[in-house]
JSON list of C-alpha atoms and ligand atoms in Angstrom, two decimals:
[
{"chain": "A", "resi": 1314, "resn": "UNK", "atom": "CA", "xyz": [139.87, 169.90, 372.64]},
{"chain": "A", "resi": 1315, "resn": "UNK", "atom": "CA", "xyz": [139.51, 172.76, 374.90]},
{"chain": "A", "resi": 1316, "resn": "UNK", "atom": "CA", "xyz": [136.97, 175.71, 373.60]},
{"chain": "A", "resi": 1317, "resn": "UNK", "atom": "CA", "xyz": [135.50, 178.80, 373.93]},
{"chain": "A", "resi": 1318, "resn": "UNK", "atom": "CA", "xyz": [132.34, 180.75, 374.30]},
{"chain": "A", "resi": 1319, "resn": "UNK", "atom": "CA", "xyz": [132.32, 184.47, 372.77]},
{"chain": "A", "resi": 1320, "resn": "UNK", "atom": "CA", "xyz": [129.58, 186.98, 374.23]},
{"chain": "A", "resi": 1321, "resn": "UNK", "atom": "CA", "xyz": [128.54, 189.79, 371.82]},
{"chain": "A", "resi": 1322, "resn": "UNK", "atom": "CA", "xyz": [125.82, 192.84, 372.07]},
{"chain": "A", "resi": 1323, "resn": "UNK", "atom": "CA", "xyz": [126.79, 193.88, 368.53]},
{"chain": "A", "resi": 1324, "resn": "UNK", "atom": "CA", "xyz": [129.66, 194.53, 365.69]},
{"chain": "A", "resi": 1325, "resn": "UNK", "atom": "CA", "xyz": [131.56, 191.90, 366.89]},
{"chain": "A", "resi": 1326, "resn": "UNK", "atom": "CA", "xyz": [134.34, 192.98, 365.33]},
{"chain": "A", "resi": 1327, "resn": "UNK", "atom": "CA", "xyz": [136.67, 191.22, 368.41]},
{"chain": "A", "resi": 1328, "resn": "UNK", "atom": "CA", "xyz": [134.57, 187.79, 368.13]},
{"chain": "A", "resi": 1329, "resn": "UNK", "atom": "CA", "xyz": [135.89, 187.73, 364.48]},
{"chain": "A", "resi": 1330, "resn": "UNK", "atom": "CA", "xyz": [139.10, 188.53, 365.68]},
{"chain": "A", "resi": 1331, "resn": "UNK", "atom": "CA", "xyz": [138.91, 185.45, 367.65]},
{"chain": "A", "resi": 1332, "resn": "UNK", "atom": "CA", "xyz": [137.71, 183.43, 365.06]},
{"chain": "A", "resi": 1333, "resn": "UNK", "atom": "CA", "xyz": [139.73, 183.94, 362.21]},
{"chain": "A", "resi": 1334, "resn": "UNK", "atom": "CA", "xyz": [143.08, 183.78, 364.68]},
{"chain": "A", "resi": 1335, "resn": "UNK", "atom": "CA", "xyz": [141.85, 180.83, 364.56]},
{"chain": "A", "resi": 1336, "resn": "UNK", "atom": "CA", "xyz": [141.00, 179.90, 368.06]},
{"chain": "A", "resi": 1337, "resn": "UNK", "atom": "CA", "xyz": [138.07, 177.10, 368.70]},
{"chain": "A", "resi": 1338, "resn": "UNK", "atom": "CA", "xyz": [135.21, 179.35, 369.18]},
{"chain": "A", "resi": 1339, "resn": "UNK", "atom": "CA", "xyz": [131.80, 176.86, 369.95]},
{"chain": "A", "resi": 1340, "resn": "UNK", "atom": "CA", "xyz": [129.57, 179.58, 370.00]},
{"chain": "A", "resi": 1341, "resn": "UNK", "atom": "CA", "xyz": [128.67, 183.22, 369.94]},
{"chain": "A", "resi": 1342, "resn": "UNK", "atom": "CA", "xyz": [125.75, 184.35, 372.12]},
{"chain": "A", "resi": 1343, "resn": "UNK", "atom": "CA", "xyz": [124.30, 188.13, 371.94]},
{"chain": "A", "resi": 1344, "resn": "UNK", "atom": "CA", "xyz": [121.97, 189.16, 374.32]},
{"chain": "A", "resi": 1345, "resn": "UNK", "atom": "CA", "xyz": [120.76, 191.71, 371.23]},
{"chain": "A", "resi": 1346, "resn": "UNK", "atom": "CA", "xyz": [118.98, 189.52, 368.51]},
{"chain": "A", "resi": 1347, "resn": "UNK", "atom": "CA", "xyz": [120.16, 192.60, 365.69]},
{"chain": "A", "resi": 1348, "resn": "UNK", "atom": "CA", "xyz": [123.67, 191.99, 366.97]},
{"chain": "A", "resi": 1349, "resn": "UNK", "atom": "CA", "xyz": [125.60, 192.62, 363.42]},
{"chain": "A", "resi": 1350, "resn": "UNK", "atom": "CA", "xyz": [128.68, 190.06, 364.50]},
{"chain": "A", "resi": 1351, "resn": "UNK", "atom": "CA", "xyz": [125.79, 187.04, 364.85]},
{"chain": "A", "resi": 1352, "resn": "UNK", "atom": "CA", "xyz": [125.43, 186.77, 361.40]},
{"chain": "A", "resi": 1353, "resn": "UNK", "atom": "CA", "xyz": [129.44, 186.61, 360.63]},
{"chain": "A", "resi": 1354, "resn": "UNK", "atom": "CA", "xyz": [129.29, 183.53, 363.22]},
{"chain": "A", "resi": 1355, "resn": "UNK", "atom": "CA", "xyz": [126.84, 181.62, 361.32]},
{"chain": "A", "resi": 1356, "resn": "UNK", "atom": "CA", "xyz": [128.15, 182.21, 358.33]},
{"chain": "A", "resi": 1357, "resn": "UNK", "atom": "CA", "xyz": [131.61, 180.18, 359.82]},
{"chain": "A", "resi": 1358, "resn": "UNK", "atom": "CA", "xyz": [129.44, 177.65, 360.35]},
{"chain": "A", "resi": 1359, "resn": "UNK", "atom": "CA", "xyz": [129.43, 179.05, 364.30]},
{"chain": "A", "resi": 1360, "resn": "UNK", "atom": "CA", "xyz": [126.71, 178.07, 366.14]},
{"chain": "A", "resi": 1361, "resn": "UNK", "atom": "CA", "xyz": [125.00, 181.30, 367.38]},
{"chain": "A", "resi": 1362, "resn": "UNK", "atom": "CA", "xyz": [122.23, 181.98, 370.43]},
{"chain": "A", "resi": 1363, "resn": "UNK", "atom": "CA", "xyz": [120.08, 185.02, 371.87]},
{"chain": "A", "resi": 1364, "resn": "UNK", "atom": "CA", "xyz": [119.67, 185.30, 375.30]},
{"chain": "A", "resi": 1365, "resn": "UNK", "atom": "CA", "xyz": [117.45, 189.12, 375.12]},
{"chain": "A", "resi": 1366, "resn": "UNK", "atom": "CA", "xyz": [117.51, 190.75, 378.62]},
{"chain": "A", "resi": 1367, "resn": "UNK", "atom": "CA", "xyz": [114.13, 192.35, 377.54]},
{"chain": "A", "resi": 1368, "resn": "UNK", "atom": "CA", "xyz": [112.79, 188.68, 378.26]},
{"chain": "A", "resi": 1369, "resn": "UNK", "atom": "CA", "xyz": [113.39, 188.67, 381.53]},
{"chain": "A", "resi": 1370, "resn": "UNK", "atom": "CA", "xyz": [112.13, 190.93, 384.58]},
{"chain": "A", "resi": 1371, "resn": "UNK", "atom": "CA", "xyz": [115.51, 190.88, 386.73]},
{"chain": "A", "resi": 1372, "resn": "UNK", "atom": "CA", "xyz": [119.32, 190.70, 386.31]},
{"chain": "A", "resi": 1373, "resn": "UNK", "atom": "CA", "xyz": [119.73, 187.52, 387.82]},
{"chain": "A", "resi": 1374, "resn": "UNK", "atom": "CA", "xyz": [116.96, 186.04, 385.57]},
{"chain": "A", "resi": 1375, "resn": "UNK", "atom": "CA", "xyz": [118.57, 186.81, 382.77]},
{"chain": "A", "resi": 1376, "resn": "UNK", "atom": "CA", "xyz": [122.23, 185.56, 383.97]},
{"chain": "A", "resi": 1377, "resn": "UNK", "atom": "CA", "xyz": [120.77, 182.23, 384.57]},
{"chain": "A", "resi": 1378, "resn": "UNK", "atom": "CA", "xyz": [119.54, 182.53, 381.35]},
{"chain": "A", "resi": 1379, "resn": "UNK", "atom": "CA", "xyz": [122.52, 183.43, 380.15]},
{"chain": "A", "resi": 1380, "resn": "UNK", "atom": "CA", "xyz": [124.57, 180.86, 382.35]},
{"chain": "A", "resi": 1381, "resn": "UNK", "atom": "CA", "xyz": [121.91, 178.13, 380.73]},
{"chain": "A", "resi": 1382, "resn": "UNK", "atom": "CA", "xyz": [122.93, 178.68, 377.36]},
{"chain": "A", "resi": 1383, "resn": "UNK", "atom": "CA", "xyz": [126.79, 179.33, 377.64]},
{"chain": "A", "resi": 1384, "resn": "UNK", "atom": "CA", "xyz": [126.48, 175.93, 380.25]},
{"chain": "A", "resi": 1385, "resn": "UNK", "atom": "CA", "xyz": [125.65, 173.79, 377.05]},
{"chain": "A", "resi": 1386, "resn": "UNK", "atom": "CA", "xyz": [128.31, 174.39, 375.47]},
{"chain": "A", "resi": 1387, "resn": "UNK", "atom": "CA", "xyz": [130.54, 173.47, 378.10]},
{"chain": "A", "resi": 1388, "resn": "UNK", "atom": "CA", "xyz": [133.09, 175.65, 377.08]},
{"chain": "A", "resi": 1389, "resn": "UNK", "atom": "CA", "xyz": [136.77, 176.07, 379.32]},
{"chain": "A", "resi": 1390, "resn": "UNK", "atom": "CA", "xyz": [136.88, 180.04, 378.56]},
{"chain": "A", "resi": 1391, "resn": "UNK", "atom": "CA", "xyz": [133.81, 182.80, 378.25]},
{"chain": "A", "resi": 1392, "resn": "UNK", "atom": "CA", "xyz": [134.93, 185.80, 376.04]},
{"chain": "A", "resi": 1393, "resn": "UNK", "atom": "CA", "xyz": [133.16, 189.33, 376.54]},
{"chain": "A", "resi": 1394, "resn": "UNK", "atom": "CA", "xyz": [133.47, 191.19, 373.15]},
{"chain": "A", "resi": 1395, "resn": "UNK", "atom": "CA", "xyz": [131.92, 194.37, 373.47]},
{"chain": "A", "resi": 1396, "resn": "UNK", "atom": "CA", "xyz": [129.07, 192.24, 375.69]},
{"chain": "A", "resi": 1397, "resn": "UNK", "atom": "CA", "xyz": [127.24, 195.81, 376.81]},
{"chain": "A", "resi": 1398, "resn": "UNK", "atom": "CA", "xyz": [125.56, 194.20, 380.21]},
{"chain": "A", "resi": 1399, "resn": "UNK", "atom": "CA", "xyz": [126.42, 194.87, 383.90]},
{"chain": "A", "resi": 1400, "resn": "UNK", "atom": "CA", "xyz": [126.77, 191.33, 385.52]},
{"chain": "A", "resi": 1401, "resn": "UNK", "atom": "CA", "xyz": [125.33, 190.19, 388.56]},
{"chain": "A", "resi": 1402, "resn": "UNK", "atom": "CA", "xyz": [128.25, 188.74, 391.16]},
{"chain": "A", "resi": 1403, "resn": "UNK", "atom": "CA", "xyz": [126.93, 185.12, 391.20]},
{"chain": "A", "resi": 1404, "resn": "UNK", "atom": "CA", "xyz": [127.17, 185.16, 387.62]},
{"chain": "A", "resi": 1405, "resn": "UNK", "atom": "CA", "xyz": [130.72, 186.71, 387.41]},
{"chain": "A", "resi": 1406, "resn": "UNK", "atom": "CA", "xyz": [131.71, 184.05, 390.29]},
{"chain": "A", "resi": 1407, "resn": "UNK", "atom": "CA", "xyz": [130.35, 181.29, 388.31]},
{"chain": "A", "resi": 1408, "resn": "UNK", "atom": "CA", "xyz": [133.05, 181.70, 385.85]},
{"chain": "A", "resi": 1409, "resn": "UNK", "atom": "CA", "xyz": [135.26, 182.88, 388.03]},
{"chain": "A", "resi": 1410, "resn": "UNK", "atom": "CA", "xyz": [139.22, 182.26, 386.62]},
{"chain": "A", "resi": 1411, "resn": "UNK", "atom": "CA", "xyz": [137.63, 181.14, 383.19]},
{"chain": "A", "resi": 1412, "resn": "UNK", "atom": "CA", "xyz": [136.21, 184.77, 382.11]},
{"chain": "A", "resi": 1413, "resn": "UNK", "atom": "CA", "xyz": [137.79, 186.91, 379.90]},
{"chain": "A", "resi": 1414, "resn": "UNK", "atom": "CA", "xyz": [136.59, 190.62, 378.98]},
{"chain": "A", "resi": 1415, "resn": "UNK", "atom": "CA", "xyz": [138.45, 193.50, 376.93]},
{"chain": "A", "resi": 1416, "resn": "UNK", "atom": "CA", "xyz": [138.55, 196.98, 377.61]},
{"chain": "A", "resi": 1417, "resn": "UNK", "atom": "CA", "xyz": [139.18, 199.77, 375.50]},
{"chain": "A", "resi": 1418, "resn": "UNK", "atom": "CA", "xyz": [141.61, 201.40, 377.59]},
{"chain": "A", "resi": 1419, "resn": "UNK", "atom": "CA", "xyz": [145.09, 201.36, 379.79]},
{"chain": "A", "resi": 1420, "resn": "UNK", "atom": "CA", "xyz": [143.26, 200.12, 382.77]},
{"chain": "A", "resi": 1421, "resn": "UNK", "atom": "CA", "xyz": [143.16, 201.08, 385.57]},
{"chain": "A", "resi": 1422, "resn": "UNK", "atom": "CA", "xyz": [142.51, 204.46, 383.83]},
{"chain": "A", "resi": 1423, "resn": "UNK", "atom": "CA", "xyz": [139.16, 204.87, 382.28]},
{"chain": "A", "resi": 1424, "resn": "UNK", "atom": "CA", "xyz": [136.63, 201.82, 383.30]},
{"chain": "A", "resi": 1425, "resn": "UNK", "atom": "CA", "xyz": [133.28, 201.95, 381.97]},
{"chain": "A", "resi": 1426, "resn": "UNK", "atom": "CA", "xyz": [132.34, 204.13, 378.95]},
{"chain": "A", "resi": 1427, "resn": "UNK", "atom": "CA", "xyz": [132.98, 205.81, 376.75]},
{"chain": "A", "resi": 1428, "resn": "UNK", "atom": "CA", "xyz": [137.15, 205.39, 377.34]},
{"chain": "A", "resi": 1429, "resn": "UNK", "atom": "CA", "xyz": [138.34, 207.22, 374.02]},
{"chain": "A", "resi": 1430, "resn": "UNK", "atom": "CA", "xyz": [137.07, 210.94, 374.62]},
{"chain": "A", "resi": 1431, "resn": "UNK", "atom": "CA", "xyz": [137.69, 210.87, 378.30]},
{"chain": "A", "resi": 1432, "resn": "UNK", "atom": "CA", "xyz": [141.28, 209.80, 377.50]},
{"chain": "A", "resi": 1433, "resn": "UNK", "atom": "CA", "xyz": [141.15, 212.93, 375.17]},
{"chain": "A", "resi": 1434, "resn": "UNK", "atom": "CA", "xyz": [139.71, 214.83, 377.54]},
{"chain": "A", "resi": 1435, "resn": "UNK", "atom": "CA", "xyz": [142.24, 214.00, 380.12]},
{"chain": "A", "resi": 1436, "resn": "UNK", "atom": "CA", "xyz": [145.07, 214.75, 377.39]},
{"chain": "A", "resi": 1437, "resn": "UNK", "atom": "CA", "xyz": [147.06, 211.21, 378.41]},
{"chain": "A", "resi": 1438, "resn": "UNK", "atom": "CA", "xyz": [149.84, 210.82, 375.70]},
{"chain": "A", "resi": 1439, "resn": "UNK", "atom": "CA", "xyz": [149.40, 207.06, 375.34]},
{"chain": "A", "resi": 1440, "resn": "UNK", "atom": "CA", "xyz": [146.10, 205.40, 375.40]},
{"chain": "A", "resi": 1441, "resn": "UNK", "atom": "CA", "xyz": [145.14, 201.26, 374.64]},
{"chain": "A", "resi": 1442, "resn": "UNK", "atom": "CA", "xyz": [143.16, 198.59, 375.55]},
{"chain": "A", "resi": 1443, "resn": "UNK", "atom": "CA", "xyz": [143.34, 195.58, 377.86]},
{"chain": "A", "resi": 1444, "resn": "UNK", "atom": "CA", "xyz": [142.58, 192.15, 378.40]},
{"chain": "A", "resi": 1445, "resn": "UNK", "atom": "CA", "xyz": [141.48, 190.80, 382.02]},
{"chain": "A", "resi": 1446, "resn": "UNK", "atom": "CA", "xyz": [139.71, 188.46, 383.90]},
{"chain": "A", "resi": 1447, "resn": "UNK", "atom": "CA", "xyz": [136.28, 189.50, 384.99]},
{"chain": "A", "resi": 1448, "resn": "UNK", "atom": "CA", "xyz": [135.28, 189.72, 388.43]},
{"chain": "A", "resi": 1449, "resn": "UNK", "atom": "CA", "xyz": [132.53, 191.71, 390.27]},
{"chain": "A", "resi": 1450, "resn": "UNK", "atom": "CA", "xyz": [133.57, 194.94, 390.13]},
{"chain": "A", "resi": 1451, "resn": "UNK", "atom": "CA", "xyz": [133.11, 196.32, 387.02]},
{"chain": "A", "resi": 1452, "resn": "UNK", "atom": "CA", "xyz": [136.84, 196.49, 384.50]},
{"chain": "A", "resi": 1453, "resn": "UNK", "atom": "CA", "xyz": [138.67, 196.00, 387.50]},
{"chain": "A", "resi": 1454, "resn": "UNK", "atom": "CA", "xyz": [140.03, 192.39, 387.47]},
{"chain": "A", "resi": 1455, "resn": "UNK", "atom": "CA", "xyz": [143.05, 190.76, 387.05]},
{"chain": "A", "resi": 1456, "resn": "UNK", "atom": "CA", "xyz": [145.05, 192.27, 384.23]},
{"chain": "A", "resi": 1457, "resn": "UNK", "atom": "CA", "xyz": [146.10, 189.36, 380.75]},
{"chain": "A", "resi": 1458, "resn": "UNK", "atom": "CA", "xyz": [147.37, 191.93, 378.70]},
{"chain": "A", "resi": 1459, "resn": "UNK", "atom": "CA", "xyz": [147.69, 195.69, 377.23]},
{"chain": "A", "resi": 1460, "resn": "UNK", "atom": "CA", "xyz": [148.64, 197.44, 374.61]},
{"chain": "A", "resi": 1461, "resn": "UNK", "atom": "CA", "xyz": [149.37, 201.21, 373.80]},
{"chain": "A", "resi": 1462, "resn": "UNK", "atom": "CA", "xyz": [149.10, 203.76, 371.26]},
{"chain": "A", "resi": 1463, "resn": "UNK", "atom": "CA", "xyz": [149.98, 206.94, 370.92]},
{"chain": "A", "resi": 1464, "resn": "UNK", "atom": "CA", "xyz": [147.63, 209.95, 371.07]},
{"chain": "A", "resi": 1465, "resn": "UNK", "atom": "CA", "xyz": [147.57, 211.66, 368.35]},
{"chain": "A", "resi": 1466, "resn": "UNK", "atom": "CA", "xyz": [147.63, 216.05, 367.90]},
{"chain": "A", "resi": 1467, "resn": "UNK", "atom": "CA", "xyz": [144.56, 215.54, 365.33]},
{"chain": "A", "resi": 1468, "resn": "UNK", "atom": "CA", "xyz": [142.77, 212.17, 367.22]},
{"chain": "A", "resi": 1469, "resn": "UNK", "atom": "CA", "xyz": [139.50, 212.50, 367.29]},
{"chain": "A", "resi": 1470, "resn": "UNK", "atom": "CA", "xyz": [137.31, 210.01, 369.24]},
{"chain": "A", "resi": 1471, "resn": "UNK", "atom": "CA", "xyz": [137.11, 208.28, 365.89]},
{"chain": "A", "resi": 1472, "resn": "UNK", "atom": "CA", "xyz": [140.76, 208.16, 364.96]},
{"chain": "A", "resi": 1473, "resn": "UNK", "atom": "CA", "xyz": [142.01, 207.43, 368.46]},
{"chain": "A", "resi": 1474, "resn": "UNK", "atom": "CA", "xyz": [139.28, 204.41, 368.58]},
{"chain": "A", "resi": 1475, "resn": "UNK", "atom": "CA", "xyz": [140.16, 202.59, 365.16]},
{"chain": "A", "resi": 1476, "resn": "UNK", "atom": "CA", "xyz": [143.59, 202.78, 366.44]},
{"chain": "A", "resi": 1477, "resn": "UNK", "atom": "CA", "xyz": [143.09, 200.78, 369.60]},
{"chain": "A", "resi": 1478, "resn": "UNK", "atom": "CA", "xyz": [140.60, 198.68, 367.95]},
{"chain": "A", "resi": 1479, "resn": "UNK", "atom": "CA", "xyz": [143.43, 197.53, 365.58]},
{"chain": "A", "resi": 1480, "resn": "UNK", "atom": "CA", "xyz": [145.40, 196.33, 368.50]},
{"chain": "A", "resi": 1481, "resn": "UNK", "atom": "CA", "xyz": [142.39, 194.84, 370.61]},
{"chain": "A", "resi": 1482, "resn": "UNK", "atom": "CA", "xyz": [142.11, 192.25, 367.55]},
{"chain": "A", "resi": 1483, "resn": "UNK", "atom": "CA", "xyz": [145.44, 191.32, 368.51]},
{"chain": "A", "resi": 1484, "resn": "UNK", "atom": "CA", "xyz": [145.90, 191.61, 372.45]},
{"chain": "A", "resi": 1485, "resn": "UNK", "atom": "CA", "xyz": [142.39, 189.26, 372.63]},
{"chain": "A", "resi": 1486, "resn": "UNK", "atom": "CA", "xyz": [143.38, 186.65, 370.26]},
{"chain": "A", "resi": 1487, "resn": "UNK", "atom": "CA", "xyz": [146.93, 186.35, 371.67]},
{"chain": "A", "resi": 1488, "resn": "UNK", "atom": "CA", "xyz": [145.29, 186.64, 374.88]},
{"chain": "A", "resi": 1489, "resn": "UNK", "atom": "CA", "xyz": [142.92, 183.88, 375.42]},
{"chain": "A", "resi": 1490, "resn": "UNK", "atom": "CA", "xyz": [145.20, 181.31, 373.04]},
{"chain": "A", "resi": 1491, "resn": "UNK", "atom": "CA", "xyz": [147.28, 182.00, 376.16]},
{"chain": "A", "resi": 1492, "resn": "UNK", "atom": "CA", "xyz": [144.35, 181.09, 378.08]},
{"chain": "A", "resi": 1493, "resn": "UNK", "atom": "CA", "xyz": [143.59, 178.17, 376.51]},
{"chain": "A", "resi": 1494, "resn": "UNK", "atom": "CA", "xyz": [147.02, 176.50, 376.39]},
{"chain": "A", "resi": 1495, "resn": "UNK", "atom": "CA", "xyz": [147.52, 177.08, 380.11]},
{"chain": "A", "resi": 1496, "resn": "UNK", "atom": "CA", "xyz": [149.94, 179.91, 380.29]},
{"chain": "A", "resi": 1497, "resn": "UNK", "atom": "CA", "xyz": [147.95, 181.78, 382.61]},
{"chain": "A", "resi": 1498, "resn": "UNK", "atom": "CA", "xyz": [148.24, 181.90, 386.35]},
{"chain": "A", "resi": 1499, "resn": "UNK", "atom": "CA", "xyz": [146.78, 184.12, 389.29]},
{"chain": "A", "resi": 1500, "resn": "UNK", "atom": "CA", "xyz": [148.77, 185.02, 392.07]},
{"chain": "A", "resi": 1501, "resn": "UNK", "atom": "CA", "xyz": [147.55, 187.89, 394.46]},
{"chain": "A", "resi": 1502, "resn": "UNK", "atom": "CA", "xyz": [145.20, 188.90, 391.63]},
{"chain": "A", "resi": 1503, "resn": "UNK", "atom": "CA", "xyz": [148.66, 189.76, 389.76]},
{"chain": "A", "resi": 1504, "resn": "UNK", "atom": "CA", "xyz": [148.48, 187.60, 386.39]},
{"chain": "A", "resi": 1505, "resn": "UNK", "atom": "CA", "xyz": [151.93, 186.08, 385.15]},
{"chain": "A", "resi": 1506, "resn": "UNK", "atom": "CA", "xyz": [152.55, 184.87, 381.59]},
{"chain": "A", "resi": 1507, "resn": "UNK", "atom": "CA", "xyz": [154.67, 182.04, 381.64]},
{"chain": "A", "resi": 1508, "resn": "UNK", "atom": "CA", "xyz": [157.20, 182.37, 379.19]},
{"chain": "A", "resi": 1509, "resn": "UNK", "atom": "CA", "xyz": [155.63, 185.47, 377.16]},
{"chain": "A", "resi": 1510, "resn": "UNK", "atom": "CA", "xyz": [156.13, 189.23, 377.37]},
{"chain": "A", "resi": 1511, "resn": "UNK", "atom": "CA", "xyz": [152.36, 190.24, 378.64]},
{"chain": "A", "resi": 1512, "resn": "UNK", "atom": "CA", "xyz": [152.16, 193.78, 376.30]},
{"chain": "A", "resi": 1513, "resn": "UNK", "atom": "CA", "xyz": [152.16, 195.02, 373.15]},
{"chain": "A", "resi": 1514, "resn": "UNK", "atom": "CA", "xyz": [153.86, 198.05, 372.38]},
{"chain": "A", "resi": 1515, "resn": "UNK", "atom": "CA", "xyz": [152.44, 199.97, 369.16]},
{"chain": "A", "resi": 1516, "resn": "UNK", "atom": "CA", "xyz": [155.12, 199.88, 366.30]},
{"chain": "A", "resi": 1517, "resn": "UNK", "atom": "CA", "xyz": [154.05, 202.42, 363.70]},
{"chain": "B", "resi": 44, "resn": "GRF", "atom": "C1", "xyz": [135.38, 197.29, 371.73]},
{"chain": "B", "resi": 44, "resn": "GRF", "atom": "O1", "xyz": [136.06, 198.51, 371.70]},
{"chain": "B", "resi": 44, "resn": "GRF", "atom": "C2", "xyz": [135.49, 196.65, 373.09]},
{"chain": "B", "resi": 44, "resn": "GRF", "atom": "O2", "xyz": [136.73, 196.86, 373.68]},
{"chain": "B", "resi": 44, "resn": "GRF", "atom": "C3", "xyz": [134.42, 197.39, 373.85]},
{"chain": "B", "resi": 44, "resn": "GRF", "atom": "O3", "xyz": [133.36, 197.52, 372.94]},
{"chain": "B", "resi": 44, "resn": "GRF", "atom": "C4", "xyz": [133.87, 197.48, 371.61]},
{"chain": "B", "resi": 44, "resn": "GRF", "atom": "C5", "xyz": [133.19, 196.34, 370.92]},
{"chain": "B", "resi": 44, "resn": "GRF", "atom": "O4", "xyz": [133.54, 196.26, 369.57]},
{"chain": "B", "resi": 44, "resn": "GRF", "atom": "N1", "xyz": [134.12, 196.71, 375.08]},
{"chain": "B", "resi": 44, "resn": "GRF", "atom": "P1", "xyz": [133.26, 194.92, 368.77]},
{"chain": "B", "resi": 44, "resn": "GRF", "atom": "O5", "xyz": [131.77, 194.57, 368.99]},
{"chain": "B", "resi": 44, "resn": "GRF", "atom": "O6", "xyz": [134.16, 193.85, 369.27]},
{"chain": "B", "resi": 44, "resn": "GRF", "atom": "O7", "xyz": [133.52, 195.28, 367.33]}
]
């Protein structure tokens, strides 16, 4: 059976997402050894791993760190759930067409951080998240899947978050199932969906 590999840095509130959509998750690694979601993982029974980045002295010693212990469990797809470390290229390439990450935005409008007050600060009317495959440059590969939500008059940063959150649960999960059962393809660093309608519009 084909499986997956889900990298945390804390909550790991996606990774359970993942999990309890039932989806055949062989481990959780967090390079953070107070990641909150690693104790949810072993608790399914999930075998869990730290990789810290303190450990090491350079970014690519702790990717092939990091490569070691995702390597044994030979999984088909790496997840990054809210996995809070800039990547070095060789380790992006490794998993290059088998690496999932999701964003907490419409890319390609707000990359990096902090996503929910710069979309308030930009006053967009819809906001959302997105799935894609990773590659080198940071929140800028191929696009799975998005959804959106509206922007609220009285959104906070708080308000607008929990909102998208509710739908990255669901974009990720439906997401790399998609993955998994092959429905995926690349072409021109477009991806197509066979057979499935790639976004999720919000439905109040
Ligand atoms: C999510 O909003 C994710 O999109 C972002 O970081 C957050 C992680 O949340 N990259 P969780 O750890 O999955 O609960």
């Amino acid at each position: 059976m084909k499986d997956m590999v889900v990298l945390i840095s804390g909550r790991g509130s996606n990774m359970q997402a993942l999990v309890e959509a039932g989806l055949p998750v062989a481990a959780v690694i967090s390079n953070r050894a107070d990641a909150a979601g690693l104790a949810y993982a072993a608790g399914r029974g999930i075998a869990t791993s730290v990789v810290s980045h303190r450990d090491y002295a350079t970014r690519e010693a702790f990717d092939a760190a990091l490569a070691q212990a995702i390597d044994g469990f030979r999984p088909d797809l790496v997840a990054l759930a809210g996995f809070m470390r800039i990547l070095t290229a060789g380790f992006v390439l490794r998993y290059r067409g088998r690496m999932l990450n999701i964003h907490p935005s419409l890319l390609p409008a707000f990359p990096g951080l902090d996503t929910h007050a710069r979309a308030l600060a930009a006053g967009v009317k819809l906001h959302g998240c997105s799935v894609h495959f990773v590659t080198p440059e940071l929140d800028h590969g191929p696009i799975v899947m998005q959804a959106a939500v509206p922007v609220l008059p009285r959104d906070d940063e708080a308000r607008l978050a929990a909102r998208v959150l509710a739908q990255e649960h669901r974009i990720y999960a439906q997401a790399a199932r998609w993955f998994l059962d092959e429905k995926l393809v690349i072409e021109s660093g477009v991806v197509r969906v066979k057979g499935e309608p790639p976004q999720q519009l919000y439905a109040p």
